[in-house]
mmCIF file of C-alpha atoms in Angstrom:
data_model
loop_
_atom_site.group_PDB
_atom_site.id
_atom_site.type_symbol
_atom_site.label_atom_id
_atom_site.label_comp_id
_atom_site.label_asym_id
_atom_site.label_seq_id
_atom_site.Cartn_x
_atom_site.Cartn_y
_atom_site.Cartn_z
ATOM 1 C CA LEU A 1374 7.288 -28.089 4.899
ATOM 2 C CA GLY A 1375 5.049 -25.582 3.062
ATOM 3 C CA TRP A 1376 6.583 -22.688 4.935
ATOM 4 C CA THR A 1377 10.135 -23.900 4.367
ATOM 5 C CA ALA A 1378 9.531 -24.020 0.623
ATOM 6 C CA ASN A 1379 8.131 -20.462 0.715
ATOM 7 C CA ARG A 1380 11.498 -18.630 0.167
ATOM 8 C CA ASN A 1381 10.397 -17.729 -3.361
ATOM 9 C CA VAL A 1382 8.124 -15.011 -1.810
ATOM 10 C CA ILE A 1383 11.280 -12.994 -0.930
ATOM 11 C CA VAL A 1384 12.406 -13.191 -4.493
ATOM 12 C CA ALA A 1385 8.957 -12.210 -5.789
ATOM 13 C CA ALA A 1386 8.686 -9.362 -3.185
ATOM 14 C CA VAL A 1387 12.061 -7.798 -4.064
ATOM 15 C CA PHE A 1388 11.459 -7.667 -7.795
ATOM 16 C CA ALA A 1389 7.733 -6.586 -7.321
ATOM 17 C CA PHE A 1390 8.538 -3.627 -5.064
ATOM 18 C CA ALA A 1391 11.534 -2.739 -7.289
ATOM 19 C CA ALA A 1392 8.968 -2.590 -10.101
ATOM 20 C CA LEU A 1393 6.664 -0.417 -7.993
ATOM 21 C CA LEU A 1394 9.587 1.985 -7.244
ATOM 22 C CA ALA A 1395 10.609 2.220 -11.011
ATOM 23 C CA TYR A 1396 6.851 2.812 -11.844
ATOM 24 C CA ASP A 1397 6.599 5.586 -9.195
ATOM 25 C CA ARG A 1398 9.832 7.227 -10.355
ATOM 26 C CA ALA A 1399 8.691 7.071 -14.035
ATOM 27 C CA ARG A 1400 5.292 8.479 -13.257
ATOM 28 C CA ARG A 1401 6.277 11.274 -10.747
ATOM 29 C CA ARG A 1402 9.665 12.313 -11.903
ATOM 30 C CA GLY A 1403 9.443 11.398 -15.698
ATOM 31 C CA TRP A 1404 12.207 8.821 -15.506
ATOM 32 C CA ARG A 1405 12.051 7.393 -19.012
ATOM 33 C CA PRO A 1406 13.783 3.937 -18.288
ATOM 34 C CA GLY A 1407 11.029 3.206 -15.726
ATOM 35 C CA ALA A 1408 8.491 2.885 -18.615
ATOM 36 C CA TRP A 1409 10.142 -0.448 -19.613
ATOM 37 C CA LEU A 1410 12.113 -1.296 -16.519
ATOM 38 C CA ALA A 1411 9.045 -1.420 -14.189
ATOM 39 C CA PRO A 1412 7.199 -4.093 -16.343
ATOM 40 C CA ALA A 1413 10.494 -6.044 -16.827
ATOM 41 C CA LEU A 1414 10.959 -6.089 -13.007
ATOM 42 C CA TYR A 1415 7.298 -7.138 -12.514
ATOM 43 C CA ALA A 1416 7.816 -10.050 -15.018
ATOM 44 C CA MET A 1417 10.865 -11.192 -12.909
ATOM 45 C CA ALA A 1418 8.808 -10.958 -9.825
ATOM 46 C CA LEU A 1419 6.189 -13.206 -11.383
ATOM 47 C CA HIS A 1420 8.880 -15.704 -12.102
ATOM 48 C CA GLY A 1421 9.564 -15.628 -8.367
ATOM 49 C CA GLY A 1422 6.067 -16.620 -7.559
ATOM 50 C CA GLU A 1423 2.388 -15.678 -7.239
ATOM 51 C CA ALA A 1424 3.093 -13.392 -4.330
ATOM 52 C CA ALA A 1425 4.210 -10.863 -6.920
ATOM 53 C CA LEU A 1426 0.624 -10.271 -7.802
ATOM 54 C CA ALA A 1427 0.187 -8.372 -4.463
ATOM 55 C CA VAL A 1428 2.024 -5.399 -5.935
ATOM 56 C CA THR A 1429 -0.778 -4.873 -8.474
ATOM 57 C CA GLY A 1430 -2.803 -3.337 -5.553
ATOM 58 C CA TYR A 1431 -0.083 -0.777 -5.037
ATOM 59 C CA LEU A 1432 0.085 -0.038 -8.822
ATOM 60 C CA LEU A 1433 -3.707 0.494 -8.885
ATOM 61 C CA ALA A 1434 -3.487 2.611 -5.859
ATOM 62 C CA HIS A 1435 -0.776 4.787 -7.536
ATOM 63 C CA ALA A 1436 -2.936 5.191 -10.566
ATOM 64 C CA LEU A 1437 -5.932 6.188 -8.522
ATOM 65 C CA PHE A 1438 -4.352 8.458 -5.866
ATOM 66 C CA LEU A 1439 -0.927 9.702 -7.071
ATOM 67 C CA ASP A 1440 -0.972 9.917 -10.825
ATOM 68 C CA GLN A 1441 -2.296 12.965 -12.612
ATOM 69 C CA GLY A 1442 -4.608 13.282 -15.585
ATOM 70 C CA PRO A 1443 -7.840 11.725 -16.551
ATOM 71 C CA LEU A 1444 -8.691 8.411 -14.779
ATOM 72 C CA ALA A 1445 -9.143 6.373 -17.896
ATOM 73 C CA ARG A 1446 -5.550 7.401 -18.961
ATOM 74 C CA ARG A 1447 -4.164 6.579 -15.533
ATOM 75 C CA LEU A 1448 -5.727 3.224 -15.572
ATOM 76 C CA LEU A 1449 -4.578 2.495 -19.228
ATOM 77 C CA ARG A 1450 -0.950 2.947 -18.068
ATOM 78 C CA LEU A 1451 -1.355 -0.312 -16.105
ATOM 79 C CA TRP A 1452 -2.010 -2.443 -19.226
ATOM 80 C CA PRO A 1453 1.565 -3.951 -19.297
ATOM 81 C CA TYR A 1454 1.042 -5.284 -15.786
ATOM 82 C CA ALA A 1455 -2.471 -6.565 -16.693
ATOM 83 C CA ALA A 1456 -0.992 -8.318 -19.704
ATOM 84 C CA LEU A 1457 1.880 -9.796 -17.895
ATOM 85 C CA SER A 1458 -0.504 -10.967 -15.091
ATOM 86 C CA LEU A 1459 -2.894 -12.656 -17.570
ATOM 87 C CA ALA A 1460 0.036 -14.291 -19.423
ATOM 88 C CA TRP A 1461 1.438 -15.516 -16.144
ATOM 89 C CA LEU A 1462 -2.015 -16.917 -15.107
ATOM 90 C CA ALA A 1463 -2.351 -18.754 -18.405
ATOM 91 C CA VAL A 1464 0.903 -20.447 -17.894
ATOM 92 C CA TYR A 1465 0.244 -21.061 -14.227
ATOM 93 C CA ARG A 1466 -3.059 -22.783 -14.992
ATOM 94 C CA ALA A 1467 -1.795 -24.715 -18.040
ATOM 95 C CA LEU A 1468 1.040 -26.186 -15.905
ATOM 96 C CA GLY A 1469 -1.538 -27.206 -13.196
ATOM 97 C CA TYR A 1470 -0.040 -25.048 -10.460
ATOM 98 C CA GLY A 1471 -2.092 -23.984 -7.562
ATOM 99 C CA THR A 1472 -3.657 -25.387 -4.421
ATOM 100 C CA ILE A 1473 -6.654 -27.664 -3.920
ATOM 101 C CA GLY A 1474 -8.467 -28.614 -0.793
ATOM 102 C CA GLY A 1475 -6.508 -26.680 1.764
ATOM 103 C CA ASP A 1476 -8.168 -24.395 4.425
ATOM 104 C CA ALA A 1477 -5.438 -21.792 4.516
ATOM 105 C CA TYR A 1478 -5.464 -20.804 0.863
ATOM 106 C CA VAL A 1479 -8.638 -20.336 -1.132
ATOM 107 C CA ASN A 1480 -8.173 -19.601 -4.918
ATOM 108 C CA PRO A 1481 -10.578 -16.932 -6.044
ATOM 109 C CA LEU A 1482 -10.700 -18.279 -9.560
ATOM 110 C CA ASP A 1483 -11.520 -21.868 -8.556
ATOM 111 C CA THR A 1484 -14.049 -21.165 -5.846
ATOM 112 C CA PRO A 1485 -15.150 -17.543 -6.080
ATOM 113 C CA LEU A 1486 -18.119 -17.770 -3.647
ATOM 114 C CA LEU A 1487 -16.010 -19.528 -0.999
ATOM 115 C CA PHE A 1488 -13.349 -16.928 -1.577
ATOM 116 C CA LEU A 1489 -15.799 -14.083 -0.969
ATOM 117 C CA ARG A 1490 -17.105 -15.706 2.274
ATOM 118 C CA VAL A 1491 -13.462 -16.246 3.533
ATOM 119 C CA LEU A 1492 -12.539 -12.750 2.443
ATOM 120 C CA ALA A 1493 -15.342 -11.271 4.597
ATOM 121 C CA GLU A 1494 -14.089 -13.223 7.565
ATOM 122 C CA ARG A 1495 -10.364 -12.812 7.180
ATOM 123 C CA LEU A 1496 -9.913 -9.284 5.702
ATOM 124 C CA PRO A 1497 -10.810 -7.420 8.941
ATOM 125 C CA ILE A 1498 -8.618 -9.681 10.937
ATOM 126 C CA LEU A 1499 -5.636 -9.218 8.564
ATOM 127 C CA ALA A 1500 -6.256 -5.481 8.221
ATOM 128 C CA ALA A 1501 -6.407 -5.042 12.106
ATOM 129 C CA ALA A 1502 -3.251 -7.085 12.421
ATOM 130 C CA GLN A 1503 -1.402 -4.490 10.293
ATOM 131 C CA LEU A 1504 -2.448 -1.915 13.039
ATOM 132 C CA GLY A 1505 -1.209 -4.040 16.003
ATOM 133 C CA ALA A 1506 -4.234 -6.200 16.767
ATOM 134 C CA GLY A 1507 -2.252 -9.464 16.131
ATOM 135 C CA LEU A 1508 -4.980 -12.078 15.979
ATOM 136 C CA SER A 1509 -4.124 -13.279 12.471
ATOM 137 C CA ASP A 1510 -1.294 -15.704 13.497
ATOM 138 C CA ALA A 1511 -3.554 -17.690 15.774
ATOM 139 C CA TRP A 1512 -6.837 -17.248 14.004
ATOM 140 C CA THR A 1513 -7.307 -20.754 12.701
ATOM 141 C CA VAL A 1514 -6.639 -22.456 16.031
ATOM 142 C CA LEU A 1515 -8.929 -20.171 18.106
ATOM 143 C CA PRO A 1516 -12.247 -21.579 19.213
ATOM 144 C CA ARG A 1517 -15.289 -20.125 17.493
ATOM 145 C CA THR A 1518 -16.333 -17.997 20.479
ATOM 146 C CA ALA A 1519 -12.865 -16.468 20.659
ATOM 147 C CA GLN A 1520 -12.953 -15.841 16.867
ATOM 148 C CA LEU A 1521 -16.213 -13.925 17.172
ATOM 149 C CA GLY A 1522 -14.700 -11.765 19.923
ATOM 150 C CA GLY A 1523 -11.524 -11.244 17.842
ATOM 151 C CA TYR A 1524 -13.743 -10.267 14.909
ATOM 152 C CA ALA A 1525 -15.503 -7.660 17.000
ATOM 153 C CA LEU A 1526 -12.180 -6.391 18.227
ATOM 154 C CA ALA A 1527 -10.794 -6.189 14.715
ATOM 155 C CA LEU A 1528 -13.850 -4.262 13.478
ATOM 156 C CA LEU A 1529 -13.433 -1.816 16.524
ATOM 157 C CA VAL A 1530 -9.724 -1.298 15.769
ATOM 158 C CA LEU A 1531 -10.467 -0.547 12.161
ATOM 159 C CA ALA A 1532 -13.237 1.806 13.014
ATOM 160 C CA LEU A 1533 -11.004 3.751 15.437
ATOM 161 C CA PHE A 1534 -8.186 3.837 12.863
ATOM 162 C CA ALA A 1535 -10.578 5.176 10.260
ATOM 163 C CA ALA A 1536 -11.830 7.876 12.487
ATOM 164 C CA LEU A 1537 -8.213 8.939 13.425
ATOM 165 C CA ILE A 1538 -6.907 8.971 9.887
ATOM 166 C CA ALA A 1539 -9.930 10.409 8.149
ATOM 167 C CA PRO A 1540 -8.672 14.105 8.245
ATOM 168 C CA LEU A 1541 -5.296 13.152 6.801
ATOM 169 C CA TRP A 1542 -6.871 10.819 4.342
ATOM 170 C CA ARG A 1543 -8.983 13.604 2.914
ATOM 171 C CA ARG A 1544 -6.084 16.000 2.328
ATOM 172 C CA SER A 1545 -3.137 13.685 1.491
ATOM 173 C CA PRO A 1546 -2.871 11.635 -1.729
ATOM 174 C CA VAL A 1547 0.153 9.800 -0.245
ATOM 175 C CA CYS A 1548 -1.962 8.805 2.796
ATOM 176 C CA ARG A 1549 -4.792 7.490 0.490
ATOM 177 C CA PHE A 1550 -2.133 5.472 -1.539
ATOM 178 C CA TRP A 1551 -0.758 3.795 1.528
ATOM 179 C CA THR A 1552 -4.160 3.271 3.126
#
C-alpha cells in the first residue's frame, strides 16, 4: 500500500526538476524570469512531497561546479531554496508527518546516528546501482553473507568508475556536476 500511495513523488519530481532547469537557465543564460520562477516551482514541488528535497543536491552541485564567481556568492544564491525547505520542514513537523519505526526509511532529523550508520551501509549500494550493479532492489532480503559480498562488489564498481571518470572529472565542470 505504501508504494501505491507514492504517486506524489512524480508530482514532486516534475516540479523539482523544472525548478532546476529554470535555475540553470537563469544562472547560465541570464534568463531573468528564472530568478523567481525557479523558487516558485520548487515550492510547488514541496507541495508534491518530501521527494522534492532531493533536487537541493543538484542545486548545490550547480552552485559548486557550474556557477561563476566567489564561492560565498554562489552559495548565497541558494537562500530561497533553503528558506523554502526550512519553512516546509516546520510545517511538516508541526503537522506530525513522517515515518516512525520502519526499516526502509530512516529520518536523519529524528535518529541522526542511526541515519549515519544506515547511510554508510546503503550509499555504496545505491550509488553502484546507478552504474548497473543492481543490488539495491533485493538488498533488504539478502542474507547477511550475500550483503557483505554485495557491499564489496559495490565498492569495487565505484572504485573502477572513479578511476575511469577521473580524467574527465578533472577537466569538465558538467561532469563534476552530474557526478
